Tab-separated table of N, CA and C in Angstrom:
chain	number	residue	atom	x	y	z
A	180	UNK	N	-146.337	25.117	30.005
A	180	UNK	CA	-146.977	25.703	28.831
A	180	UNK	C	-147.910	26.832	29.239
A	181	UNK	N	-148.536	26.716	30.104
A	181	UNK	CA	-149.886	27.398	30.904
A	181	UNK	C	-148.688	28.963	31.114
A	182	UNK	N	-147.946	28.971	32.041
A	182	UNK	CA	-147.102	29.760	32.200
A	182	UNK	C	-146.305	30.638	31.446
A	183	UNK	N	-146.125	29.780	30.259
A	183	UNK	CA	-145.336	30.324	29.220
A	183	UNK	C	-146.624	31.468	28.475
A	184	UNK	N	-147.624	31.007	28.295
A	184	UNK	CA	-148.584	31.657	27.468
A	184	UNK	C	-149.258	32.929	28.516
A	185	UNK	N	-149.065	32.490	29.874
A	185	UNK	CA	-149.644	33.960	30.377
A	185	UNK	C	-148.468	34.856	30.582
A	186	UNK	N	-146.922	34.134	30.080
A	186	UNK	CA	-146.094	35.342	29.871
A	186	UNK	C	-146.364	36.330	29.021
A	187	UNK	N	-146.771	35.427	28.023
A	187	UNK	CA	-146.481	36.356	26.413
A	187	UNK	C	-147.883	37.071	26.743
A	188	UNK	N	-149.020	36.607	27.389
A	188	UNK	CA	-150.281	37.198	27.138
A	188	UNK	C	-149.848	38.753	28.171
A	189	UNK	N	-148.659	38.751	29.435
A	189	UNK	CA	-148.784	39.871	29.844
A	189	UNK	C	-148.125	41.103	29.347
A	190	UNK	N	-146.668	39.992	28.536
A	190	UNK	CA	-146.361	41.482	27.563
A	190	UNK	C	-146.686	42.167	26.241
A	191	UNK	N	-148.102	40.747	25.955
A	191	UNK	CA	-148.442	41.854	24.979
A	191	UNK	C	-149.212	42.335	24.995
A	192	UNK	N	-150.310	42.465	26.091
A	192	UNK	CA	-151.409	43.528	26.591
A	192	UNK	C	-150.542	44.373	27.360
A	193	UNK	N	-149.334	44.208	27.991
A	193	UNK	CA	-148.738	45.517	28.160
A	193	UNK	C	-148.050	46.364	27.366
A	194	UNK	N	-147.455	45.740	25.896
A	194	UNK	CA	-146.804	46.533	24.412
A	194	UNK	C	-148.243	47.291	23.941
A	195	UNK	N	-149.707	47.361	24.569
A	195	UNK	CA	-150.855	47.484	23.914
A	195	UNK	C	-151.562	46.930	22.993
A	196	UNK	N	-151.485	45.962	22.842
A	196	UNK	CA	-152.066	44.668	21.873
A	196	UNK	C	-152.957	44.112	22.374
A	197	UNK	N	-154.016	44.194	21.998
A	197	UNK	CA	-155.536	44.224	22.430
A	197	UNK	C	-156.528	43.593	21.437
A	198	UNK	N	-157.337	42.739	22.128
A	198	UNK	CA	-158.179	42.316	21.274
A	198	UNK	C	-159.610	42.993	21.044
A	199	UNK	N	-159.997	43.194	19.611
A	199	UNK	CA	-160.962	43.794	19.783
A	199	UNK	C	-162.718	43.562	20.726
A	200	UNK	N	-163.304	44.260	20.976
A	200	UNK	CA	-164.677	43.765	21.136
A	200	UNK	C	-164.357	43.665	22.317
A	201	UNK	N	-165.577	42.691	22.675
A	201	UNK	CA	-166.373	42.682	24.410
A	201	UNK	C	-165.820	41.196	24.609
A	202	UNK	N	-165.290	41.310	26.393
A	202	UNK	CA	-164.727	39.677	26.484
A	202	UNK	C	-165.840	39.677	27.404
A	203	UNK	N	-166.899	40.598	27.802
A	203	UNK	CA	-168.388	39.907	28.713
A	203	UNK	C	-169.141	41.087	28.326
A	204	UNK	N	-170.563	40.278	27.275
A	204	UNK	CA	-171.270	41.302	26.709
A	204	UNK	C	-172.357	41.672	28.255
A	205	UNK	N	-172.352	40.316	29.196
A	205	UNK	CA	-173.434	40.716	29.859
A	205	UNK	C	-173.241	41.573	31.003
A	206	UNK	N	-171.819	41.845	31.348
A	206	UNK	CA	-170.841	43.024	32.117
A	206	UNK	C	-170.850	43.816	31.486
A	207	UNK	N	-170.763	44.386	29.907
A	207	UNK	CA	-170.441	45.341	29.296
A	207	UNK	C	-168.624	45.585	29.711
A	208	UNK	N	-167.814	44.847	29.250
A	208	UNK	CA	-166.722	44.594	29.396
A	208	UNK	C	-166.163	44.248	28.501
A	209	UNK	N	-165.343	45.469	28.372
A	209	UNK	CA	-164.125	45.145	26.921
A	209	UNK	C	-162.850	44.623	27.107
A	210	UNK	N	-162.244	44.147	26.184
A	210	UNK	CA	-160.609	43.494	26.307
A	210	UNK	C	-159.804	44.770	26.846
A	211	UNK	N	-160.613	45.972	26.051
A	211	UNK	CA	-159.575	47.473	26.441
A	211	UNK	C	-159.732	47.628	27.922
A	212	UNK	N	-160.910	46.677	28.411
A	212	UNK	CA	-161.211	47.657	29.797
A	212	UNK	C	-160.435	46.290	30.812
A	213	UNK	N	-159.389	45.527	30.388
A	213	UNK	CA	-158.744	44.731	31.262
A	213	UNK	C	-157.508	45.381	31.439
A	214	UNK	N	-156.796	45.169	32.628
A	214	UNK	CA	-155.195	45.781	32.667
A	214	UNK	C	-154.415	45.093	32.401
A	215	UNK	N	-153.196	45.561	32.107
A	215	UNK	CA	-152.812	44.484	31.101
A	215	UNK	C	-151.454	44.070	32.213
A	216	UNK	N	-151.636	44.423	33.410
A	216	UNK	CA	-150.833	43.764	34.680
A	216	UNK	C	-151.275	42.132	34.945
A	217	UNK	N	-150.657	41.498	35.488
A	217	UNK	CA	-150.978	39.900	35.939
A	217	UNK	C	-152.056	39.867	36.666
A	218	UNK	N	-151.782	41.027	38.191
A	218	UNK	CA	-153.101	41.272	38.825
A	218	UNK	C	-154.325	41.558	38.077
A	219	UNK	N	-154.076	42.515	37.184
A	219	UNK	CA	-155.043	43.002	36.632
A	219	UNK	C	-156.017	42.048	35.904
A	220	UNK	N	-155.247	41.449	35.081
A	220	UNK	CA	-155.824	40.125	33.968
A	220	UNK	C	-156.421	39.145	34.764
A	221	UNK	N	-155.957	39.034	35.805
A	221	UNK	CA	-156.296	37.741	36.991
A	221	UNK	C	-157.694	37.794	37.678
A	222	UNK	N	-157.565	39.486	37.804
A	222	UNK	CA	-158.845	39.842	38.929
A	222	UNK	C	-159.663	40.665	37.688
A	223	UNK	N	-159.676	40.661	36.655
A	223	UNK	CA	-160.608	41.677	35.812
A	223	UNK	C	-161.293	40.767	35.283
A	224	UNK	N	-160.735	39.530	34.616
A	224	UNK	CA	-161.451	38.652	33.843
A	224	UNK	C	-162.254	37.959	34.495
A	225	UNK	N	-164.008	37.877	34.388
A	225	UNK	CA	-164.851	37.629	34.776
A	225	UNK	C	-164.737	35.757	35.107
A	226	UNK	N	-165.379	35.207	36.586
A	226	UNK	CA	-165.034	33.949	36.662
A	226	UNK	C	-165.598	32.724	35.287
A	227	UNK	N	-166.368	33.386	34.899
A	227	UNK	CA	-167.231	32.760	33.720
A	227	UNK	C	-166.368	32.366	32.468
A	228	UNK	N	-165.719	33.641	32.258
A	228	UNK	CA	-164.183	33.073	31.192
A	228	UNK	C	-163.456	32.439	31.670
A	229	UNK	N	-162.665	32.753	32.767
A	229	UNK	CA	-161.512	31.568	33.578
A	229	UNK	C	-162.208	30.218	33.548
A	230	UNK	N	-163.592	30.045	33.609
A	230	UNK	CA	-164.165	28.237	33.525
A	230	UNK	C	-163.852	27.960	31.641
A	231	UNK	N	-163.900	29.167	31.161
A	231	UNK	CA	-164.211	28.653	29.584
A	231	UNK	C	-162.867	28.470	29.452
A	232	UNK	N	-161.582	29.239	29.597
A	232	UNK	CA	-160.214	28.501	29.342
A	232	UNK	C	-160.042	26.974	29.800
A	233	UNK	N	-160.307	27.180	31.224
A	233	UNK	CA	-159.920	26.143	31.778
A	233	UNK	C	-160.462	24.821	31.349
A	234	UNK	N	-161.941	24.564	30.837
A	234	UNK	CA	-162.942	23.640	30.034
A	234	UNK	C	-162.367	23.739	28.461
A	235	UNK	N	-161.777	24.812	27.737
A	235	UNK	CA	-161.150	24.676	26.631
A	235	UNK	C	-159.806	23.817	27.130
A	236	UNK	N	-158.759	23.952	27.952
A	236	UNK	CA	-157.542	23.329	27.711
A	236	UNK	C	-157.664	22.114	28.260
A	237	UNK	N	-158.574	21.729	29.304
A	237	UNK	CA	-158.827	20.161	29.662
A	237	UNK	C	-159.465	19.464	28.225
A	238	UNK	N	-160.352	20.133	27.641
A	238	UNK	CA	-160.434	19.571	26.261
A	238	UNK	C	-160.146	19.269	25.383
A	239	UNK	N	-158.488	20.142	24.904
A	239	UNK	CA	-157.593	20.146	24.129
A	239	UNK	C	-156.654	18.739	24.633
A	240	UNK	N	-156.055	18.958	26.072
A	240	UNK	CA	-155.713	17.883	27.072
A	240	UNK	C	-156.079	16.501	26.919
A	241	UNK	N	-157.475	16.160	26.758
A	241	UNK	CA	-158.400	15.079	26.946
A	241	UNK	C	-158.015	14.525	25.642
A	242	UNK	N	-158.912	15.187	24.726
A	242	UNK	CA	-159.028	14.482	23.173
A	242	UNK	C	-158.339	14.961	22.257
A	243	UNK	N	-157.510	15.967	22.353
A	243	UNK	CA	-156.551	16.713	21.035
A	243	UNK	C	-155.326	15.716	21.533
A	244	UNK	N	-154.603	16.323	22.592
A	244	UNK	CA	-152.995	16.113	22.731
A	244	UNK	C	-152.933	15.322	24.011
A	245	UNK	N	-154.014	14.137	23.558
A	245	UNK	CA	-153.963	13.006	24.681
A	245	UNK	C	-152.534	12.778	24.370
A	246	UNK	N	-152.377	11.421	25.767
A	246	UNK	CA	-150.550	11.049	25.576
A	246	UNK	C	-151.252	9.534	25.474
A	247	UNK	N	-150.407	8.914	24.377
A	247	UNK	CA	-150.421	7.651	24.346
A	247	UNK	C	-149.609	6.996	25.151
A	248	UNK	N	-150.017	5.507	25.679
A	248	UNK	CA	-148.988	5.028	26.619
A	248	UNK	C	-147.497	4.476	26.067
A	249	UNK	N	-148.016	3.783	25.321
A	249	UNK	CA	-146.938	3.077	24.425
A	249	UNK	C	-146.034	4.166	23.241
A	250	UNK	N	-146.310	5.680	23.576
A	250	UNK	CA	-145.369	6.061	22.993
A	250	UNK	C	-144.240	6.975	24.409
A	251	UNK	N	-143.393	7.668	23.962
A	251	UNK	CA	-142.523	8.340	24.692
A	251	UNK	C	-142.717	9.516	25.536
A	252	UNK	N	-143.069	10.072	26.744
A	252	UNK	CA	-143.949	11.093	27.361
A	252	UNK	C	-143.258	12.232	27.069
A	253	UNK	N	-144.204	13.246	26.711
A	253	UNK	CA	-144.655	14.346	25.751
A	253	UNK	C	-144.931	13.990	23.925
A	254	UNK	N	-144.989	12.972	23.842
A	254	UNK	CA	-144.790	12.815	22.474
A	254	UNK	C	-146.733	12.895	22.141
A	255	UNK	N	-147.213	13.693	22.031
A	255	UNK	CA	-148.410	13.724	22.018
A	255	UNK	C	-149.497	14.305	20.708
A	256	UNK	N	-148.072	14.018	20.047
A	256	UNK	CA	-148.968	14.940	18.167
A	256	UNK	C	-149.627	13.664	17.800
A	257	UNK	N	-149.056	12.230	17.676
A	257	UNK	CA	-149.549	11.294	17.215
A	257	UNK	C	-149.878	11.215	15.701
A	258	UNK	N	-151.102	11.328	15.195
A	258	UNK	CA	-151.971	11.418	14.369
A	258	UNK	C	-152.778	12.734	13.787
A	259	UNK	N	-152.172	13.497	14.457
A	259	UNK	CA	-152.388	15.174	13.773
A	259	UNK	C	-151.514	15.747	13.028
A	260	UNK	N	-152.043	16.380	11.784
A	260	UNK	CA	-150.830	16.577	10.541
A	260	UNK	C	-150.019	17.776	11.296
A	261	UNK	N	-149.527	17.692	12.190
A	261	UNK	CA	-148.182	18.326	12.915
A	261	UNK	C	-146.922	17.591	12.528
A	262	UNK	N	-145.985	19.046	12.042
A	262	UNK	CA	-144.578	18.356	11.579
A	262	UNK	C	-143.659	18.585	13.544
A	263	UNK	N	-143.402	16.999	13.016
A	263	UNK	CA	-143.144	16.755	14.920
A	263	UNK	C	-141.785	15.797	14.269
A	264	UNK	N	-140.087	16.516	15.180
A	264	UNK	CA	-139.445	16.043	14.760
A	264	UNK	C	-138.904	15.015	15.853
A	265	UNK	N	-138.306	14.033	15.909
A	265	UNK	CA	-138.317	12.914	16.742
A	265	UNK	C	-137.009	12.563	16.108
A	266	UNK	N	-135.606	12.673	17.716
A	266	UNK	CA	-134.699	12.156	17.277
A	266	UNK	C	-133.961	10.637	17.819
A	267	UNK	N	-133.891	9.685	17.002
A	267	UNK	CA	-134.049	8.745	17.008
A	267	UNK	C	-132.165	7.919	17.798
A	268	UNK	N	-131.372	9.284	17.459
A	268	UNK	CA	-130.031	8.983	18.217
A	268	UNK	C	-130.291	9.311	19.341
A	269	UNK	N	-129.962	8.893	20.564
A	269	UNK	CA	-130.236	9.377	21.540
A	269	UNK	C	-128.823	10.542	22.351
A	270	UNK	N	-127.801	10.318	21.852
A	270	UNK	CA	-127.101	11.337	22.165
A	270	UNK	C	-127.397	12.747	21.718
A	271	UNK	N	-127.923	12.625	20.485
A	271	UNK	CA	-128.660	14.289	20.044
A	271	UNK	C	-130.179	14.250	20.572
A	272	UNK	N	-130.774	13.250	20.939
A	272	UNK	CA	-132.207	13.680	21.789
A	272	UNK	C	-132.034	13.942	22.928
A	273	UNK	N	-130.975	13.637	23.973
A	273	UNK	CA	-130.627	13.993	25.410
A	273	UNK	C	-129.412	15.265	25.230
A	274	UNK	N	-129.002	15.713	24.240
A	274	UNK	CA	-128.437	17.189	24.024
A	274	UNK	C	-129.508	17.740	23.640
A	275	UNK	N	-130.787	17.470	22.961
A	275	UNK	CA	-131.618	18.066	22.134
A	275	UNK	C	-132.614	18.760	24.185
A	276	UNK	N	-132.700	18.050	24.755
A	276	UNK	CA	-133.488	18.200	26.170
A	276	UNK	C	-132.628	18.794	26.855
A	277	UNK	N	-131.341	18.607	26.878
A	277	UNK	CA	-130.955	19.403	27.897
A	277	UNK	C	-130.740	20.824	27.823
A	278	UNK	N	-130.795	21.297	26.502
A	278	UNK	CA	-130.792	22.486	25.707
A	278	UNK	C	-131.826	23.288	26.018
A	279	UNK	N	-133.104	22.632	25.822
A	279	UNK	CA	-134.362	23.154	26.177
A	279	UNK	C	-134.780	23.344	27.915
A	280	UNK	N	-134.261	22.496	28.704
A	280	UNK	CA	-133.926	22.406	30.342
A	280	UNK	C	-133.509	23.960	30.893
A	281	UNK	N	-131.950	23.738	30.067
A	281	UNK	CA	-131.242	25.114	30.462
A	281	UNK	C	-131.274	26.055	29.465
């Protein structure tokens, strides 16, 4: 997932899609003034944000999209009004994975 999202985050600061404003007011550092290369995003963004993602998605991790034991691993919507479809044949849930695999 982590991977997937710093795909999309590199091609769309490289299509020029930019967020407005300052991502470090106390750098004086704008979203415009990051490159929108992997290196760039990697080594521009101040270590202070990389702790705030990383403390945001262990948080999300922890108490949003905990995994219950007693249910099926990844099945992790639970109790959040997420439409989460769950297939109950297992010949279309093991075509349904291998689809997504390859």
């Amino acid at each position: 997932r982590i991977a997937m999202l710093a795909t999309l985050g590199v091609i769309t600061t490289e299509a020029g899609f930019r967020l407005p404003g300052y991502i470090s007011f106390s750098q004086d550092l704008k979203f415009s003034d990051i490159p929108g290369s992997l290196d760039g995003a990697y080594f521009g963004i101040p270590i202070a944000g990389w702790v705030q993602i990383a403390a945001f998605i262990a948080a999300l991790d922890i108490a949003v999209f905990r995994q219950d034991p007693d249910l099926p691993p990844g099945d992790v919507v639970q109790d959040l009004p997420i439409q989460w479809v769950r297939y109950d044949d297992p010949e279309v849930k093991a075509f349904k994975l291998n689809i997504e695999r390859n």
